[in-house]
Protein backbone atom coordinates (compact mmCIF):
# COMPACT_ATOMS: atom_id res chain seq x y z
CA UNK A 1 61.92 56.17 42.39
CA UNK A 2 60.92 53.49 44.81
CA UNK A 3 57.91 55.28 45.36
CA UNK A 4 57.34 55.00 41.57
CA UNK A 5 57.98 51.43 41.49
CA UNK A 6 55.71 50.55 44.73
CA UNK A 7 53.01 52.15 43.00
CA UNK A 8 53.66 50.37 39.91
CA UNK A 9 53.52 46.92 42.09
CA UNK A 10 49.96 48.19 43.93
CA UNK A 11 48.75 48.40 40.37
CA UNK A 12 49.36 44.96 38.86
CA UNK A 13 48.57 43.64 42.04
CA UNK A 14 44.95 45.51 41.89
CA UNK A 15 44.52 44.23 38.35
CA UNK A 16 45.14 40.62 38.63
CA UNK A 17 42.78 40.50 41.81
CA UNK A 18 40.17 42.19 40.05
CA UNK A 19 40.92 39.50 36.98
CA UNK A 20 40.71 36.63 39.32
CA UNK A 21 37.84 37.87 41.09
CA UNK A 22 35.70 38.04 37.79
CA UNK A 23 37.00 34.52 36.46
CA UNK A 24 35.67 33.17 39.93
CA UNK A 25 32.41 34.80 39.57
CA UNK A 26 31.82 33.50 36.28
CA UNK A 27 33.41 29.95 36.81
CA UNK A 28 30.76 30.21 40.12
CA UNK A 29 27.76 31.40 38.59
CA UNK A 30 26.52 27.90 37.44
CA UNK A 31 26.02 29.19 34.16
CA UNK A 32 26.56 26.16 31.52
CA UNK A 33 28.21 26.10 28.31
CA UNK A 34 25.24 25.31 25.44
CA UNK A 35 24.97 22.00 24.79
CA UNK A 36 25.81 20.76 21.16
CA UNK A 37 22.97 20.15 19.00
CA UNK A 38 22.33 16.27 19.36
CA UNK A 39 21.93 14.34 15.62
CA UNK A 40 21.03 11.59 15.11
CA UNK A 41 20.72 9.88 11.64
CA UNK A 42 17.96 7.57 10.71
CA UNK A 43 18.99 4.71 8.92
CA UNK A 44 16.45 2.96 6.94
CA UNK A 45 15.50 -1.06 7.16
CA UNK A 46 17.36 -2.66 5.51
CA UNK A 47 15.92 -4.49 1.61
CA UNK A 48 15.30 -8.04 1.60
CA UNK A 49 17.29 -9.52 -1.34
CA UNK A 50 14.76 -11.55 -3.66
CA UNK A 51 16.46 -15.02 -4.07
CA UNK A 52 15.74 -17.51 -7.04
CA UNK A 53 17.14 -21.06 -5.85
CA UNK A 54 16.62 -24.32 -7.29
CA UNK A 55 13.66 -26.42 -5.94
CA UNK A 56 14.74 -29.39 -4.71
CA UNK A 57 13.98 -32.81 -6.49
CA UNK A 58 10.59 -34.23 -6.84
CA UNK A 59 9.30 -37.07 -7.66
CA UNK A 60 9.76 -38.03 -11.40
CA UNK A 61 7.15 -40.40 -12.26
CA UNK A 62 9.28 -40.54 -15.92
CA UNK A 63 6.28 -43.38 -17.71
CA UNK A 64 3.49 -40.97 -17.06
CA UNK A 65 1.74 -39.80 -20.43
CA UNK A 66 -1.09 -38.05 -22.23
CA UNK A 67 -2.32 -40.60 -24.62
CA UNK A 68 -4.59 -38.24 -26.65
CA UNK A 69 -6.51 -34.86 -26.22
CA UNK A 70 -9.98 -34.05 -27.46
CA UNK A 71 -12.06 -31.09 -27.86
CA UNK A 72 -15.54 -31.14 -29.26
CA UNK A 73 -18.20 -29.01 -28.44
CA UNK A 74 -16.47 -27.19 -25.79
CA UNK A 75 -16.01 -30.44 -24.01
CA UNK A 76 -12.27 -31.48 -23.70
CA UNK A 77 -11.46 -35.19 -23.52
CA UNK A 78 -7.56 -36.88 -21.94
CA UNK A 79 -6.63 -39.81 -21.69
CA UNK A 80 -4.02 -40.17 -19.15
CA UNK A 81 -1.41 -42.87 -18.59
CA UNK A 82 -0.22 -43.20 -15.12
CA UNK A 83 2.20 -45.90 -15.90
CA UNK A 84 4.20 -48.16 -13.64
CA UNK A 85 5.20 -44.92 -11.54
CA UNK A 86 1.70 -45.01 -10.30
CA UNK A 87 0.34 -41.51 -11.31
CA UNK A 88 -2.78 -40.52 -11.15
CA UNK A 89 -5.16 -37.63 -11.26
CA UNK A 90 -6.77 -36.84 -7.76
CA UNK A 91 -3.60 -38.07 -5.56
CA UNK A 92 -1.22 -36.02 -3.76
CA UNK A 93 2.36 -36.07 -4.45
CA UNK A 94 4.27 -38.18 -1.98
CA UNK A 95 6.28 -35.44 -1.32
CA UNK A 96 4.29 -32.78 -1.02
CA UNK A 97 4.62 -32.25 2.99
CA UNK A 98 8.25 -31.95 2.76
CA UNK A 99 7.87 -29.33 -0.13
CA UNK A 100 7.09 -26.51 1.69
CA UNK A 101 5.20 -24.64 -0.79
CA UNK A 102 1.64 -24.22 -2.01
CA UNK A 103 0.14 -27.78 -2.46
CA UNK A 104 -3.59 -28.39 -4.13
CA UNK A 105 -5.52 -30.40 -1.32
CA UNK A 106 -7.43 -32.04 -4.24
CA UNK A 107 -4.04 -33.71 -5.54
CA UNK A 108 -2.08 -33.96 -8.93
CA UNK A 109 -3.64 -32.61 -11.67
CA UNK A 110 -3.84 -31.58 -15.68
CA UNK A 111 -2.36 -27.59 -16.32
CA UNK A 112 -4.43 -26.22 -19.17
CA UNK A 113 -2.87 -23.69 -21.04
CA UNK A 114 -4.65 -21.37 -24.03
CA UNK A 115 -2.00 -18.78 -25.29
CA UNK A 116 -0.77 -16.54 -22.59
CA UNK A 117 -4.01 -17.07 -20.27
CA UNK A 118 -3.51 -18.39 -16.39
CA UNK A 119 -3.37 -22.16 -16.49
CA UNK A 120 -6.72 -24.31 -15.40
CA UNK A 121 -5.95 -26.60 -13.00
CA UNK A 122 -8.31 -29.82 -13.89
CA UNK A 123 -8.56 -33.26 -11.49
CA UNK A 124 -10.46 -35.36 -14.05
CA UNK A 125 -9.57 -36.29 -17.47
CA UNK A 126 -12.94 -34.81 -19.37
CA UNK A 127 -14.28 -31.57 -18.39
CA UNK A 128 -15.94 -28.32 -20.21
CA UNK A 129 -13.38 -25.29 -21.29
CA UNK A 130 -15.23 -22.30 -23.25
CA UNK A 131 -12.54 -21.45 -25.93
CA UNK A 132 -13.07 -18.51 -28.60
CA UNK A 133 -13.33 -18.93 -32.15
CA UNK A 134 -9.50 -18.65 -33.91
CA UNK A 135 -6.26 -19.81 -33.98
CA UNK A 136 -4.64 -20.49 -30.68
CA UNK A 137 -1.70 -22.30 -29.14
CA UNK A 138 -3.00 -24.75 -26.19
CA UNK A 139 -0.25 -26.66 -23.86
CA UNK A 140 -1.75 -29.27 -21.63
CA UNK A 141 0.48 -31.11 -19.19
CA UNK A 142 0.40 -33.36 -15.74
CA UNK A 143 1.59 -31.34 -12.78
CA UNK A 144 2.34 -32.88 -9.17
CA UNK A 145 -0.24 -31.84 -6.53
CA UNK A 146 2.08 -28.89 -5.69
CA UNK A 147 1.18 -27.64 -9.66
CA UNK A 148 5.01 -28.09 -10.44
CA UNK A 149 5.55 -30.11 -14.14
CA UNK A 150 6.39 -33.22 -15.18
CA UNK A 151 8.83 -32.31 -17.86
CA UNK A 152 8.81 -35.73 -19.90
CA UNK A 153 7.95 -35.25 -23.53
CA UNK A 154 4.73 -37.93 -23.02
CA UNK A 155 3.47 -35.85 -20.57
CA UNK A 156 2.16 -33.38 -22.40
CA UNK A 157 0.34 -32.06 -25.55
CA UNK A 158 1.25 -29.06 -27.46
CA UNK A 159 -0.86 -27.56 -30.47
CA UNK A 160 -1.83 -25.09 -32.62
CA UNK A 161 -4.95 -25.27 -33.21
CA UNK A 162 -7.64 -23.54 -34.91
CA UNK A 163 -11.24 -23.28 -32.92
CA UNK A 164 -14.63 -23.15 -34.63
CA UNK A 165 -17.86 -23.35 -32.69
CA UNK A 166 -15.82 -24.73 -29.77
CA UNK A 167 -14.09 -27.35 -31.23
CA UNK A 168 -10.72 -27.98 -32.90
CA UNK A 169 -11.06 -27.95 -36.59
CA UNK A 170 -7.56 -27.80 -37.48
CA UNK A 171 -4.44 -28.73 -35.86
CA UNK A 172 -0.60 -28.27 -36.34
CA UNK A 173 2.11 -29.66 -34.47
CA UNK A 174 4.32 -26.87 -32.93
CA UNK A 175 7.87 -26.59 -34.17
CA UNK A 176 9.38 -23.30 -33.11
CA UNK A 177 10.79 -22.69 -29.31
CA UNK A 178 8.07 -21.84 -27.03
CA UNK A 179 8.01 -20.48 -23.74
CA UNK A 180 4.73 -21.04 -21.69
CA UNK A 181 4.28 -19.64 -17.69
CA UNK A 182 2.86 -21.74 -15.33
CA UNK A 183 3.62 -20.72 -11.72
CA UNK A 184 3.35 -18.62 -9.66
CA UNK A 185 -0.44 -17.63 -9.91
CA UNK A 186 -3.32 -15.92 -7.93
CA UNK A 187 -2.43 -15.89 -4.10
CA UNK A 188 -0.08 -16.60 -1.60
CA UNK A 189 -1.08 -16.89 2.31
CA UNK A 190 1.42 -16.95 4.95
CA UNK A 191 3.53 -19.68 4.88
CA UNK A 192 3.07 -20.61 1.38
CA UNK A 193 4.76 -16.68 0.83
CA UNK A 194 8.69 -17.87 1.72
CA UNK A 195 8.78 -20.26 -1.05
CA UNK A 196 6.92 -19.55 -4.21
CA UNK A 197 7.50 -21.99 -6.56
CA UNK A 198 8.31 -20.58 -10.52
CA UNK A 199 7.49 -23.16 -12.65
CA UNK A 200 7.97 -23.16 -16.98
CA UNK A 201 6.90 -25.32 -19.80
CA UNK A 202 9.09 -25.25 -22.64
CA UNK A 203 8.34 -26.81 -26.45
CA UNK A 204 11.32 -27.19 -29.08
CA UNK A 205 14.21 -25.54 -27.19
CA UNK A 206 16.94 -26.61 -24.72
CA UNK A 207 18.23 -24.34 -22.45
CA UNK A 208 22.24 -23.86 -22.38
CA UNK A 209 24.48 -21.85 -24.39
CA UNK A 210 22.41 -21.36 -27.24
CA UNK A 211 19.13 -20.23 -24.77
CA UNK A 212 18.29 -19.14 -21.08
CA UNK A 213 15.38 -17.45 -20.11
CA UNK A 214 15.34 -14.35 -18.33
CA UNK A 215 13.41 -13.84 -15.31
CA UNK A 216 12.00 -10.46 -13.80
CA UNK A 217 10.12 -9.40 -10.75
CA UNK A 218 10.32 -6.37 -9.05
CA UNK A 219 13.22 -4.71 -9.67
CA UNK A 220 15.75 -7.71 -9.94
CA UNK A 221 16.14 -10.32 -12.41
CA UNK A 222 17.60 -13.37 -13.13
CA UNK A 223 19.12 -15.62 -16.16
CA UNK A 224 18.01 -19.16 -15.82
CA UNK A 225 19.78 -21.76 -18.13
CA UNK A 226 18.59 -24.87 -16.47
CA UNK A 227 15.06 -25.99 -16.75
CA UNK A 228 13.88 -26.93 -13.09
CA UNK A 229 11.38 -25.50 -11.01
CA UNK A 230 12.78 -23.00 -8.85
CA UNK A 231 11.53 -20.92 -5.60
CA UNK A 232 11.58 -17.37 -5.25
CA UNK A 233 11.95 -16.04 -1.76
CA UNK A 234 11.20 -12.69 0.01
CA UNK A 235 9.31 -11.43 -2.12
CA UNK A 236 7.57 -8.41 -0.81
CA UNK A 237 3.75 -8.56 0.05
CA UNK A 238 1.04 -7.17 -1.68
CA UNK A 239 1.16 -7.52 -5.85
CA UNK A 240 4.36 -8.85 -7.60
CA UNK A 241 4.55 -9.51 -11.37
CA UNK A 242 7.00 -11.89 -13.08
CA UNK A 243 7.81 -11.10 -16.74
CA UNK A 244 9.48 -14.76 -18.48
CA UNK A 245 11.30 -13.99 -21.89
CA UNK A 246 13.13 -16.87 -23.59
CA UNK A 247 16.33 -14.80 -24.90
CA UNK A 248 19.32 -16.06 -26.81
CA UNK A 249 23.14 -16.24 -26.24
CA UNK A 250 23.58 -12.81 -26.71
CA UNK A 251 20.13 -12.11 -24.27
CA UNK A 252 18.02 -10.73 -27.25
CA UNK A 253 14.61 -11.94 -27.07
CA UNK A 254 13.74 -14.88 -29.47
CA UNK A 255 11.02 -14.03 -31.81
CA UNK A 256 8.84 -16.79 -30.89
CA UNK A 257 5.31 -17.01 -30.24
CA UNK A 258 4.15 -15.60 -27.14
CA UNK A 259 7.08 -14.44 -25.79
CA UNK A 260 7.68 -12.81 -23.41
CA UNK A 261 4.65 -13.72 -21.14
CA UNK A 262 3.90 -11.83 -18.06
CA UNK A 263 1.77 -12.84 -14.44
CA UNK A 264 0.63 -11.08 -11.58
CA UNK A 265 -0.10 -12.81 -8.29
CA UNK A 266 -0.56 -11.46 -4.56
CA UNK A 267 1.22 -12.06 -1.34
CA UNK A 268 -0.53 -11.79 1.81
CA UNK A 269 0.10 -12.41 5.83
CA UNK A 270 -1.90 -14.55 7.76
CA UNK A 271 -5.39 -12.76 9.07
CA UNK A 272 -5.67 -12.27 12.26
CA UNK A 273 -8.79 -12.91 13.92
């Protein structure tokens, strides 16, 4: 029996030596566990927000009028009223250093406006303008040298008119709202690309409760109820397109002539040479 038992002990002695002997040889070996499979997630950059924020205030220049406008022959004909606030045609905007936007180097200037067509930008009060033969809704008005409105009744003319051989043969005064786009147009170069200015002419209506006007570009927009030039920033480059629609309280679109109006205009960085 002890004999049994000695044997017994010789055994599990054998085996655990043999255990620890392969554990030690594997531990030894300098075999390594596989690494885990490394991840990594890519996170795109992040959007820029496009901002719409009030402009700040320019100068008002509130006795400056349009007189009268002409067109005969396809030669239109202004006459301008700087008043005692000095405007004129030609000059730049006091301002317009501090503005940090686009800014015409030739100075302040008339905005012509045929239906839903870009604006003409005009530094003298006569000048030739091809317009077809129909009925069509002009807007003329004096901008600053940085092309933003002056929104004084005097300052500028409104019509329907009706156009034969390039000149006005009829004309109507305007008596329904009206939206008209002015800014932003053509294209933005560096620096003048943080602050576009957006810039609206509006006939008949008041903006408030009973009308806003709805702003869109991109894939954001925007209910204005304040009319005031505004800046959009980051914008992205390349084209953009703003879509104006003068809506009502309940945001349906009022069924007024030419509305909604839509631009597009270009963004670009600086070349480098």
């Amino acid at each position: 029996m002890q004999l049994n038992f000695i044997n017994q002990f010789k055994m599990r002695t054998f085996f655990f030596f043999a255990l620890l002997t392969v554990f030690l040889t594997a531990c030894g070996s300098g075999a390594e566990a596989p690494a885990a499979e490394e991840t990594m997630e890519q996170v795109a950059p992040a959007k820029s927000v496009i901002n719409l924020v009030p402009m700040p205030a320019s100068p008002d220049f509130p006795d400056a009028a349009i007189r009268s406008m002409d067109y005969k022959k396809g030669q239109f004909k202004f006459v301008v009223d700087g008043g005692k606030s000095g405007y004129a045609l030609g000059a730049q905007t006091p301002d317009a250093d501090q503005k940090m936007c686009a800014n015409s180097a030739e100075g302040q200037h008339l905005h012509l406006i045929v239906d839903t067509e870009p604006y003409a930008a005009k530094y003298q009060p006569e000048f030739e303008y091809d317009i077809p033969d129909g009925t069509h809704f002009i807007l003329a008005f004096l901008s600053r040298s940085y092309h933003e409105s002056i929104k004084h009744p005097a300052a500028a003319k409104v019509a329907k008119v009706a156009i034969e051989g390039k000149t006005i043969t009829e004309q109507a005064e305007v008596t329904s709202p009206m939206l008209f786009y002015s800014r932003p147009k053509g294209t933005y170069v560096g620096k003048d690309t943080e602050n576009v200015m957006l810039d609206f002419y509006l006939a008949n209506v008041k903006l408030g409760e009973d009308y806003m006007v709805k702003v869109a570009v991109a894939d954001t927009s925007f209910l204005v109820n304040n009319w005031q030039p505004y800046f959009l920033k980051n914008l992205p480059m390349g084209e953009n397109t703003v879509t104006l629609t003068l809506v009502d309280a309940k945001g349906n679109t009022v069924p007024s002539p030419l509305n909604p109006v839509s631009r597009t205009f270009t963004l670009a960085e600086d070349k480098v040479e």
